[in-house]
Amino acid sequence: VKTGKSVAVVGSGPAGLAAAQQLARAGHAVTVFEKNDRIGGLLRYGIPDFKLEKTHIDQRVAQMQAEGVVFRTGVLVGGLPGEGPGAKVNNLARETVSAAQLMQEFDAVLLAGGAEQSRDLPVPGRTLDGVHFAMELLPEQNRSNAGDKLKEPISAKGKHVIVIGGGDTGSDCVGTSNRHGAKSVTQFEVMPMPPEQEDKPLTWPYWPIKLRTSSSHEEGATREFAISTKEFVGDGKGGKVKALKTVQIEFKDGKLTEVAGTEKEWPADLVLLAMGFTNPLASVLDAFGIDKDARGNAKASTEAAGGYQTSVNKVFAAGDMRRGQSLVVWAIREGRQAARAVDEFLMGASILPR
């Protein structure tokens, strides 16, 4: 049964797709806006193909289209910052739609974009050629795999690669660099090396702290812990990175402090910054005039009553846009819960699961 109500979902990652499908099944006319040329958000352009085959996304999109969801790719909502880390965000938009336009054309708007603002490393030499955010490399690789012809793609072939950041994104950079044919791959982690076996009584019920080795690590990489990058060193000619300087660090009086005499220089032809993501793009939230929390995310609760509603009437937020960088399963959960919140807002009640 069609309700006659329309909803705009901004972002086609796991939160946006989960919400859009639920809202369509509730009878609403749903349009999903995606700034890139393919649907999937960070599922499509953030997770390497060797971890997630994109046919899974294509199958879900086809199913949703059959259910009536309209997808508009290459459409940027709001805008992007002109400089800084946010300017490096993957953007293949062909047109821009204003927040005011969505507010006028739709009965509700759900912001479900990712936390795409990469954490930067502002040390000397940061602007050297060859120092990139992980999310400059990973989308390019997935586009190349999909058959796109890229002008000057980032390549690790025959290079000494340093990956700064020990999390999942760093692991993805390790696996991608190995597939390129890198001469060497070294991954830095600022925290001390965790134990191979967690202390269960100490950590339960929280996420256990232990050494995690991914399939990418098993394929080949040197892992360095308790290490901090001090400077990127150029080749003195063409402005290209050729090395980086580090120092070992340790916890002292609850703070990370440098260990004297541990300075070292590492050869590096390609440096990939994979230190996490700070927040969603402020330009999108600012376009709607939404209040932000202390971390720069859209301010909205997850309560049963009034959950996922932002400070602006009929505008909702879910997934990374609301909680900051997180996991796919959290994005799906929030997308489904936000769909119920939007349905209740539009209809006064909802039978969608929470």
mmCIF file of C-alpha atoms in Angstrom:
data_model
loop_
_atom_site.group_PDB
_atom_site.id
_atom_site.type_symbol
_atom_site.label_atom_id
_atom_site.label_comp_id
_atom_site.label_asym_id
_atom_site.label_seq_id
_atom_site.Cartn_x
_atom_site.Cartn_y
_atom_site.Cartn_z
ATOM 1 C CA VAL A 1 0.000 0.000 0.000
ATOM 2 C CA LYS A 2 1.497 3.314 -1.060
ATOM 3 C CA THR A 3 1.400 6.087 1.523
ATOM 4 C CA GLY A 4 1.901 9.035 -0.785
ATOM 5 C CA LYS A 5 4.866 10.150 1.317
ATOM 6 C CA SER A 6 8.362 10.661 -0.105
ATOM 7 C CA VAL A 7 11.744 10.201 1.578
ATOM 8 C CA ALA A 8 15.216 11.238 0.427
ATOM 9 C CA VAL A 9 18.074 9.064 1.674
ATOM 10 C CA VAL A 10 21.476 10.731 1.326
ATOM 11 C CA GLY A 11 24.219 8.116 1.074
ATOM 12 C CA SER A 12 24.026 4.588 -0.342
ATOM 13 C CA GLY A 13 26.258 2.756 2.132
ATOM 14 C CA PRO A 14 24.961 0.101 4.542
ATOM 15 C CA ALA A 15 22.949 2.575 6.653
ATOM 16 C CA GLY A 16 21.326 4.193 3.628
ATOM 17 C CA LEU A 17 20.526 0.916 1.878
ATOM 18 C CA ALA A 18 19.111 -0.673 5.036
ATOM 19 C CA ALA A 19 16.889 2.330 5.701
ATOM 20 C CA ALA A 20 15.769 2.729 2.093
ATOM 21 C CA GLN A 21 14.624 -0.879 1.802
ATOM 22 C CA GLN A 22 12.604 -0.705 5.015
ATOM 23 C CA LEU A 23 10.989 2.603 4.072
ATOM 24 C CA ALA A 24 10.058 1.318 0.604
ATOM 25 C CA ARG A 25 8.465 -1.764 2.147
ATOM 26 C CA ALA A 26 6.444 0.543 4.408
ATOM 27 C CA GLY A 27 4.939 2.063 1.255
ATOM 28 C CA HIS A 28 6.916 5.291 0.944
ATOM 29 C CA ALA A 29 8.450 6.632 -2.278
ATOM 30 C CA VAL A 30 12.192 6.450 -1.576
ATOM 31 C CA THR A 31 14.984 8.127 -3.542
ATOM 32 C CA VAL A 32 18.616 7.376 -2.641
ATOM 33 C CA PHE A 33 21.227 10.009 -3.517
ATOM 34 C CA GLU A 34 24.861 8.918 -4.005
ATOM 35 C CA LYS A 35 27.685 11.280 -4.986
ATOM 36 C CA ASN A 36 29.752 8.546 -6.628
ATOM 37 C CA ASP A 37 29.039 6.734 -9.875
ATOM 38 C CA ARG A 38 28.008 3.425 -8.283
ATOM 39 C CA ILE A 39 25.780 2.501 -5.367
ATOM 40 C CA GLY A 40 27.292 1.082 -2.187
ATOM 41 C CA GLY A 41 29.129 3.890 -0.397
ATOM 42 C CA LEU A 42 32.114 2.594 1.550
ATOM 43 C CA LEU A 43 30.992 -0.970 0.823
ATOM 44 C CA ARG A 44 31.685 -0.214 -2.829
ATOM 45 C CA TYR A 45 34.726 2.044 -2.634
ATOM 46 C CA GLY A 46 36.184 1.510 0.852
ATOM 47 C CA ILE A 47 36.348 -2.274 1.249
ATOM 48 C CA PRO A 48 38.678 -4.057 -1.205
ATOM 49 C CA ASP A 49 37.207 -6.601 -3.600
ATOM 50 C CA PHE A 50 39.312 -9.336 -2.015
ATOM 51 C CA LYS A 51 37.273 -8.808 1.185
ATOM 52 C CA LEU A 52 33.847 -8.080 -0.323
ATOM 53 C CA GLU A 53 32.836 -9.039 -3.839
ATOM 54 C CA LYS A 54 30.710 -6.241 -5.248
ATOM 55 C CA THR A 55 28.198 -8.656 -6.803
ATOM 56 C CA HIS A 56 26.591 -8.799 -3.337
ATOM 57 C CA ILE A 57 25.840 -5.068 -3.525
ATOM 58 C CA ASP A 58 24.587 -5.341 -7.111
ATOM 59 C CA GLN A 59 22.154 -8.104 -6.159
ATOM 60 C CA ARG A 60 20.722 -6.066 -3.285
ATOM 61 C CA VAL A 61 20.402 -2.946 -5.440
ATOM 62 C CA ALA A 62 18.532 -4.915 -8.134
ATOM 63 C CA GLN A 63 16.201 -6.288 -5.479
ATOM 64 C CA MET A 64 15.527 -2.803 -4.093
ATOM 65 C CA GLN A 65 14.920 -1.343 -7.545
ATOM 66 C CA ALA A 66 12.329 -4.067 -8.112
ATOM 67 C CA GLU A 67 10.730 -2.974 -4.845
ATOM 68 C CA GLY A 68 10.467 0.601 -6.107
ATOM 69 C CA VAL A 69 13.536 2.362 -4.676
ATOM 70 C CA VAL A 70 14.927 5.029 -7.018
ATOM 71 C CA PHE A 71 18.719 5.449 -7.097
ATOM 72 C CA ARG A 72 20.355 8.665 -8.274
ATOM 73 C CA THR A 73 24.129 8.347 -8.657
ATOM 74 C CA GLY A 74 26.598 11.137 -9.364
ATOM 75 C CA VAL A 75 24.584 13.592 -7.251
ATOM 76 C CA LEU A 76 26.315 15.532 -4.472
ATOM 77 C CA VAL A 77 24.058 16.873 -1.744
ATOM 78 C CA GLY A 78 25.198 20.100 -0.087
ATOM 79 C CA GLY A 79 28.826 20.325 -1.182
ATOM 80 C CA LEU A 80 32.418 19.464 -0.305
ATOM 81 C CA PRO A 81 35.081 21.610 1.372
ATOM 82 C CA GLY A 82 37.490 23.245 -1.060
ATOM 83 C CA GLU A 83 40.615 22.384 0.913
ATOM 84 C CA GLY A 84 41.893 20.221 3.755
ATOM 85 C CA PRO A 85 41.380 16.458 4.241
ATOM 86 C CA GLY A 86 37.704 16.732 3.275
ATOM 87 C CA ALA A 87 38.686 17.938 -0.191
ATOM 88 C CA LYS A 88 40.360 14.550 -0.820
ATOM 89 C CA VAL A 89 37.118 12.592 -0.322
ATOM 90 C CA ASN A 90 36.145 10.367 -3.237
ATOM 91 C CA ASN A 91 33.670 12.410 -5.293
ATOM 92 C CA LEU A 92 32.467 11.455 -8.764
ATOM 93 C CA ALA A 93 29.411 13.720 -8.769
ATOM 94 C CA ARG A 94 28.152 15.226 -12.015
ATOM 95 C CA GLU A 95 25.601 17.508 -10.364
ATOM 96 C CA THR A 96 24.918 19.132 -6.993
ATOM 97 C CA VAL A 97 21.583 19.297 -5.211
ATOM 98 C CA SER A 98 21.031 21.796 -2.415
ATOM 99 C CA ALA A 99 19.713 20.925 1.015
ATOM 100 C CA ALA A 100 16.872 23.401 0.446
ATOM 101 C CA GLN A 101 15.833 21.522 -2.682
ATOM 102 C CA LEU A 102 15.568 18.206 -0.829
ATOM 103 C CA MET A 103 13.666 19.844 2.021
ATOM 104 C CA GLN A 104 11.186 21.249 -0.459
ATOM 105 C CA GLU A 105 10.703 18.117 -2.572
ATOM 106 C CA PHE A 106 10.556 15.412 0.121
ATOM 107 C CA ASP A 107 8.458 14.810 3.233
ATOM 108 C CA ALA A 108 11.516 13.556 5.161
ATOM 109 C CA VAL A 109 15.284 13.420 4.645
ATOM 110 C CA LEU A 110 17.598 10.791 6.122
ATOM 111 C CA LEU A 111 21.326 11.583 6.157
ATOM 112 C CA ALA A 112 23.211 8.281 6.021
ATOM 113 C CA GLY A 113 26.626 9.228 4.668
ATOM 114 C CA GLY A 114 29.879 7.774 5.950
ATOM 115 C CA ALA A 115 32.538 9.211 8.242
ATOM 116 C CA GLU A 116 34.741 10.183 5.306
ATOM 117 C CA GLN A 117 36.924 12.835 6.948
ATOM 118 C CA SER A 118 40.293 11.084 7.172
ATOM 119 C CA ARG A 119 42.534 11.755 10.165
ATOM 120 C CA ASP A 120 45.584 13.631 8.899
ATOM 121 C CA LEU A 121 49.222 13.583 10.027
ATOM 122 C CA PRO A 122 50.441 17.202 9.914
ATOM 123 C CA VAL A 123 54.185 16.655 10.223
ATOM 124 C CA PRO A 124 56.951 18.213 8.084
ATOM 125 C CA GLY A 125 56.889 16.900 4.512
ATOM 126 C CA ARG A 126 53.168 16.056 4.537
ATOM 127 C CA THR A 127 52.637 17.718 1.152
ATOM 128 C CA LEU A 128 55.303 15.640 -0.619
ATOM 129 C CA ASP A 129 54.199 13.643 -3.640
ATOM 130 C CA GLY A 130 53.647 10.028 -2.637
ATOM 131 C CA VAL A 131 51.948 10.689 0.726
ATOM 132 C CA HIS A 132 48.260 9.785 0.417
ATOM 133 C CA PHE A 133 45.216 9.023 2.492
ATOM 134 C CA ALA A 134 44.172 5.372 2.362
ATOM 135 C CA MET A 135 40.862 6.517 0.898
ATOM 136 C CA GLU A 136 42.684 7.916 -2.106
ATOM 137 C CA LEU A 137 44.152 4.493 -2.921
ATOM 138 C CA LEU A 138 41.308 2.109 -2.050
ATOM 139 C CA PRO A 139 38.511 3.691 -4.162
ATOM 140 C CA GLU A 140 40.871 3.922 -7.148
ATOM 141 C CA GLN A 141 41.701 0.223 -6.889
ATOM 142 C CA ASN A 142 38.052 -0.800 -6.729
ATOM 143 C CA ARG A 143 37.216 1.433 -9.680
ATOM 144 C CA SER A 144 40.065 -0.121 -11.646
ATOM 145 C CA ASN A 145 38.797 -3.600 -10.784
ATOM 146 C CA ALA A 146 35.368 -2.567 -12.082
ATOM 147 C CA GLY A 147 36.877 -1.657 -15.455
ATOM 148 C CA ASP A 148 37.300 2.115 -15.117
ATOM 149 C CA LYS A 149 40.265 3.660 -16.912
ATOM 150 C CA LEU A 150 42.116 5.977 -14.513
ATOM 151 C CA LYS A 151 44.546 8.670 -15.661
ATOM 152 C CA GLU A 152 47.280 8.465 -13.012
ATOM 153 C CA PRO A 153 46.322 5.856 -10.437
ATOM 154 C CA ILE A 154 48.344 5.463 -7.253
ATOM 155 C CA SER A 155 50.584 2.417 -7.630
ATOM 156 C CA ALA A 156 52.673 0.507 -5.106
ATOM 157 C CA LYS A 157 54.438 -1.582 -7.747
ATOM 158 C CA GLY A 158 58.146 -1.891 -7.018
ATOM 159 C CA LYS A 159 57.937 0.590 -4.137
ATOM 160 C CA HIS A 160 58.776 0.600 -0.454
ATOM 161 C CA VAL A 161 55.345 1.165 1.086
ATOM 162 C CA ILE A 162 54.725 2.435 4.617
ATOM 163 C CA VAL A 163 51.176 2.147 5.953
ATOM 164 C CA ILE A 164 50.555 4.348 8.994
ATOM 165 C CA GLY A 165 47.715 2.962 11.073
ATOM 166 C CA GLY A 166 47.173 -0.526 12.442
ATOM 167 C CA GLY A 167 43.426 -0.987 11.968
ATOM 168 C CA ASP A 168 41.225 -2.533 9.272
ATOM 169 C CA THR A 169 41.862 0.267 6.777
ATOM 170 C CA GLY A 170 45.604 -0.165 7.233
ATOM 171 C CA SER A 171 45.225 -3.889 6.674
ATOM 172 C CA ASP A 172 43.324 -3.177 3.451
ATOM 173 C CA CYS A 173 46.215 -0.976 2.287
ATOM 174 C CA VAL A 174 48.665 -3.789 3.056
ATOM 175 C CA GLY A 175 46.680 -6.296 0.983
ATOM 176 C CA THR A 176 46.240 -3.858 -1.898
ATOM 177 C CA SER A 177 49.946 -2.924 -1.925
ATOM 178 C CA ASN A 178 50.939 -6.583 -2.022
ATOM 179 C CA ARG A 179 48.637 -7.130 -4.979
ATOM 180 C CA HIS A 180 50.274 -4.213 -6.775
ATOM 181 C CA GLY A 181 53.664 -5.892 -6.375
ATOM 182 C CA ALA A 182 55.265 -3.654 -3.741
ATOM 183 C CA LYS A 183 58.963 -4.152 -3.014
ATOM 184 C CA SER A 184 58.253 -4.041 0.721
ATOM 185 C CA VAL A 185 55.247 -3.271 2.936
ATOM 186 C CA THR A 186 55.637 -2.015 6.494
ATOM 187 C CA GLN A 187 52.745 -1.127 8.776
ATOM 188 C CA PHE A 188 53.108 1.292 11.705
ATOM 189 C CA GLU A 189 50.912 1.278 14.807
ATOM 190 C CA VAL A 190 51.312 3.981 17.452
ATOM 191 C CA MET A 191 50.043 1.753 20.275
ATOM 192 C CA PRO A 192 52.180 -0.963 21.912
ATOM 193 C CA MET A 193 51.939 -4.493 20.539
ATOM 194 C CA PRO A 194 48.939 -6.167 22.211
ATOM 195 C CA PRO A 195 49.169 -9.681 23.681
ATOM 196 C CA GLU A 196 48.501 -12.643 21.380
ATOM 197 C CA GLN A 197 45.949 -13.956 23.888
ATOM 198 C CA GLU A 198 43.519 -11.554 25.555
ATOM 199 C CA ASP A 199 42.993 -11.346 29.317
ATOM 200 C CA LYS A 200 39.336 -12.431 29.313
ATOM 201 C CA PRO A 201 38.498 -11.639 32.973
ATOM 202 C CA LEU A 202 39.958 -8.154 32.482
ATOM 203 C CA THR A 203 38.236 -7.236 29.210
ATOM 204 C CA TRP A 204 34.854 -8.979 29.348
ATOM 205 C CA PRO A 205 32.258 -7.872 28.271
ATOM 206 C CA TYR A 206 34.213 -5.357 26.183
ATOM 207 C CA TRP A 207 35.988 -5.954 22.865
ATOM 208 C CA PRO A 208 39.106 -7.934 23.837
ATOM 209 C CA ILE A 209 42.494 -6.320 23.310
ATOM 210 C CA LYS A 210 44.708 -8.817 21.529
ATOM 211 C CA LEU A 211 46.950 -9.038 18.474
ATOM 212 C CA ARG A 212 44.827 -9.414 15.366
ATOM 213 C CA THR A 213 46.360 -10.772 12.207
ATOM 214 C CA SER A 214 44.372 -10.433 8.983
ATOM 215 C CA SER A 215 44.744 -12.387 5.755
ATOM 216 C CA SER A 216 46.536 -9.313 4.338
ATOM 217 C CA HIS A 217 49.166 -9.522 7.077
ATOM 218 C CA GLU A 218 49.628 -13.230 6.381
ATOM 219 C CA GLU A 219 50.291 -12.416 2.728
ATOM 220 C CA GLY A 220 53.343 -10.425 3.765
ATOM 221 C CA ALA A 221 54.069 -7.325 5.805
ATOM 222 C CA THR A 222 56.375 -6.114 8.551
ATOM 223 C CA ARG A 223 54.462 -4.753 11.533
ATOM 224 C CA GLU A 224 55.984 -2.143 13.828
ATOM 225 C CA PHE A 225 54.354 -1.135 17.117
ATOM 226 C CA ALA A 226 54.806 1.796 19.531
ATOM 227 C CA ILE A 227 56.196 3.940 16.736
ATOM 228 C CA SER A 228 55.504 7.558 15.819
ATOM 229 C CA THR A 229 56.240 9.323 12.526
ATOM 230 C CA LYS A 230 58.102 12.607 12.951
ATOM 231 C CA GLU A 231 58.821 13.711 9.381
ATOM 232 C CA PHE A 232 58.451 12.787 5.713
ATOM 233 C CA VAL A 233 61.740 13.220 3.831
ATOM 234 C CA GLY A 234 61.803 14.362 0.211
ATOM 235 C CA ASP A 235 64.187 13.333 -2.563
ATOM 236 C CA GLY A 236 65.461 16.902 -2.907
ATOM 237 C CA LYS A 237 64.571 16.997 -6.608
ATOM 238 C CA GLY A 238 61.002 16.473 -7.706
ATOM 239 C CA GLY A 239 59.265 16.897 -4.370
ATOM 240 C CA LYS A 240 58.678 13.153 -3.958
ATOM 241 C CA VAL A 241 58.821 11.300 -0.677
ATOM 242 C CA LYS A 242 61.834 9.010 -0.330
ATOM 243 C CA ALA A 243 61.893 8.222 3.401
ATOM 244 C CA LEU A 244 60.315 8.978 6.746
ATOM 245 C CA LYS A 245 61.734 9.527 10.211
ATOM 246 C CA THR A 246 60.299 7.828 13.281
ATOM 247 C CA VAL A 247 60.844 7.485 16.997
ATOM 248 C CA GLN A 248 59.756 4.732 19.392
ATOM 249 C CA ILE A 249 57.239 5.745 22.045
ATOM 250 C CA GLU A 250 56.114 4.387 25.396
ATOM 251 C CA PHE A 251 53.427 5.018 27.980
ATOM 252 C CA LYS A 252 54.752 7.054 30.889
ATOM 253 C CA ASP A 253 52.477 8.533 33.557
ATOM 254 C CA GLY A 254 49.491 7.825 31.329
ATOM 255 C CA LYS A 255 50.961 9.664 28.350
ATOM 256 C CA LEU A 256 52.733 8.619 25.175
ATOM 257 C CA THR A 257 56.316 9.841 25.363
ATOM 258 C CA GLU A 258 59.237 9.502 22.985
ATOM 259 C CA VAL A 259 62.067 7.115 23.831
ATOM 260 C CA ALA A 260 65.414 8.900 23.503
ATOM 261 C CA GLY A 261 67.898 7.405 21.078
ATOM 262 C CA THR A 262 65.324 5.437 19.045
ATOM 263 C CA GLU A 263 65.139 7.740 16.027
ATOM 264 C CA LYS A 264 65.228 5.892 12.718
ATOM 265 C CA GLU A 265 64.852 6.619 9.004
ATOM 266 C CA TRP A 266 62.861 4.240 6.794
ATOM 267 C CA PRO A 267 62.915 4.098 2.975
ATOM 268 C CA ALA A 268 59.491 5.003 1.632
ATOM 269 C CA ASP A 269 58.352 5.640 -1.948
ATOM 270 C CA LEU A 270 54.662 5.511 -1.008
ATOM 271 C CA VAL A 271 53.095 6.414 2.340
ATOM 272 C CA LEU A 272 49.451 5.597 3.071
ATOM 273 C CA LEU A 273 47.714 7.321 5.987
ATOM 274 C CA ALA A 274 45.189 4.911 7.527
ATOM 275 C CA MET A 275 44.683 6.378 10.984
ATOM 276 C CA GLY A 276 40.906 6.299 11.019
ATOM 277 C CA PHE A 277 38.246 8.866 10.304
ATOM 278 C CA THR A 278 37.329 11.797 12.489
ATOM 279 C CA ASN A 279 33.755 12.595 11.456
ATOM 280 C CA PRO A 280 31.346 12.919 8.536
ATOM 281 C CA LEU A 281 31.825 15.855 6.187
ATOM 282 C CA ALA A 282 30.815 19.028 7.983
ATOM 283 C CA SER A 283 29.770 20.614 4.683
ATOM 284 C CA VAL A 284 26.805 18.235 4.377
ATOM 285 C CA LEU A 285 25.598 18.796 7.947
ATOM 286 C CA ASP A 286 26.133 22.546 7.672
ATOM 287 C CA ALA A 287 24.107 22.662 4.462
ATOM 288 C CA PHE A 288 21.074 21.499 6.456
ATOM 289 C CA GLY A 289 21.953 23.624 9.508
ATOM 290 C CA ILE A 290 22.112 20.584 11.778
ATOM 291 C CA ASP A 291 23.508 20.732 15.309
ATOM 292 C CA LYS A 292 26.649 18.621 15.795
ATOM 293 C CA ASP A 293 28.005 16.816 18.818
ATOM 294 C CA ALA A 294 31.482 17.373 20.271
ATOM 295 C CA ARG A 295 32.996 14.992 17.693
ATOM 296 C CA GLY A 296 31.419 16.685 14.684
ATOM 297 C CA ASN A 297 28.699 14.084 14.093
ATOM 298 C CA ALA A 298 25.017 14.855 13.587
ATOM 299 C CA LYS A 299 23.469 15.277 17.034
ATOM 300 C CA ALA A 300 20.617 12.779 17.406
ATOM 301 C CA SER A 301 19.665 10.144 19.956
ATOM 302 C CA THR A 302 18.696 6.497 19.453
ATOM 303 C CA GLU A 303 15.749 6.582 21.843
ATOM 304 C CA ALA A 304 12.517 4.863 20.833
ATOM 305 C CA ALA A 305 10.697 8.194 20.973
ATOM 306 C CA GLY A 306 12.203 10.894 18.777
ATOM 307 C CA GLY A 307 15.249 8.793 17.918
ATOM 308 C CA TYR A 308 17.495 9.662 14.964
ATOM 309 C CA GLN A 309 15.827 13.068 14.597
ATOM 310 C CA THR A 310 18.256 15.945 14.201
ATOM 311 C CA SER A 311 17.762 19.524 15.367
ATOM 312 C CA VAL A 312 16.116 20.325 12.025
ATOM 313 C CA ASN A 313 12.498 19.274 11.506
ATOM 314 C CA LYS A 314 12.004 16.231 9.234
ATOM 315 C CA VAL A 315 15.751 15.625 8.903
ATOM 316 C CA PHE A 316 17.108 12.395 10.395
ATOM 317 C CA ALA A 317 20.635 10.935 10.653
ATOM 318 C CA ALA A 318 21.897 7.361 10.998
ATOM 319 C CA GLY A 319 25.064 5.295 10.747
ATOM 320 C CA ASP A 320 28.459 7.005 10.657
ATOM 321 C CA MET A 321 26.736 10.337 10.071
ATOM 322 C CA ARG A 322 25.332 10.107 13.604
ATOM 323 C CA ARG A 323 27.755 7.860 15.535
ATOM 324 C CA GLY A 324 31.082 8.490 13.793
ATOM 325 C CA GLN A 325 33.257 5.841 12.144
ATOM 326 C CA SER A 326 31.997 2.386 12.996
ATOM 327 C CA LEU A 327 31.252 -1.057 11.618
ATOM 328 C CA VAL A 328 28.963 -2.150 8.780
ATOM 329 C CA VAL A 329 26.715 -4.053 11.203
ATOM 330 C CA TRP A 330 26.172 -0.910 13.284
ATOM 331 C CA ALA A 331 25.314 1.047 10.143
ATOM 332 C CA ILE A 332 22.726 -1.558 9.122
ATOM 333 C CA ARG A 333 21.198 -1.564 12.613
ATOM 334 C CA GLU A 334 20.969 2.220 12.721
ATOM 335 C CA GLY A 335 19.566 2.390 9.199
ATOM 336 C CA ARG A 336 16.752 -0.008 10.070
ATOM 337 C CA GLN A 337 15.971 1.763 13.337
ATOM 338 C CA ALA A 338 16.044 5.164 11.637
ATOM 339 C CA ALA A 339 13.618 3.860 8.994
ATOM 340 C CA ARG A 340 11.127 3.093 11.753
ATOM 341 C CA ALA A 341 11.658 6.564 13.245
ATOM 342 C CA VAL A 342 11.017 8.196 9.851
ATOM 343 C CA ASP A 343 7.942 6.022 9.288
ATOM 344 C CA GLU A 344 6.544 7.022 12.696
ATOM 345 C CA PHE A 345 7.219 10.680 11.915
ATOM 346 C CA LEU A 346 5.367 10.449 8.595
ATOM 347 C CA MET A 347 2.476 8.207 9.619
ATOM 348 C CA GLY A 348 2.123 8.665 13.379
ATOM 349 C CA ALA A 349 2.846 4.980 13.991
ATOM 350 C CA SER A 350 4.962 2.206 12.464
ATOM 351 C CA ILE A 351 4.920 -1.566 12.170
ATOM 352 C CA LEU A 352 8.566 -1.673 11.055
ATOM 353 C CA PRO A 353 10.795 -3.575 13.493
ATOM 354 C CA ARG A 354 13.048 -1.549 15.746
#
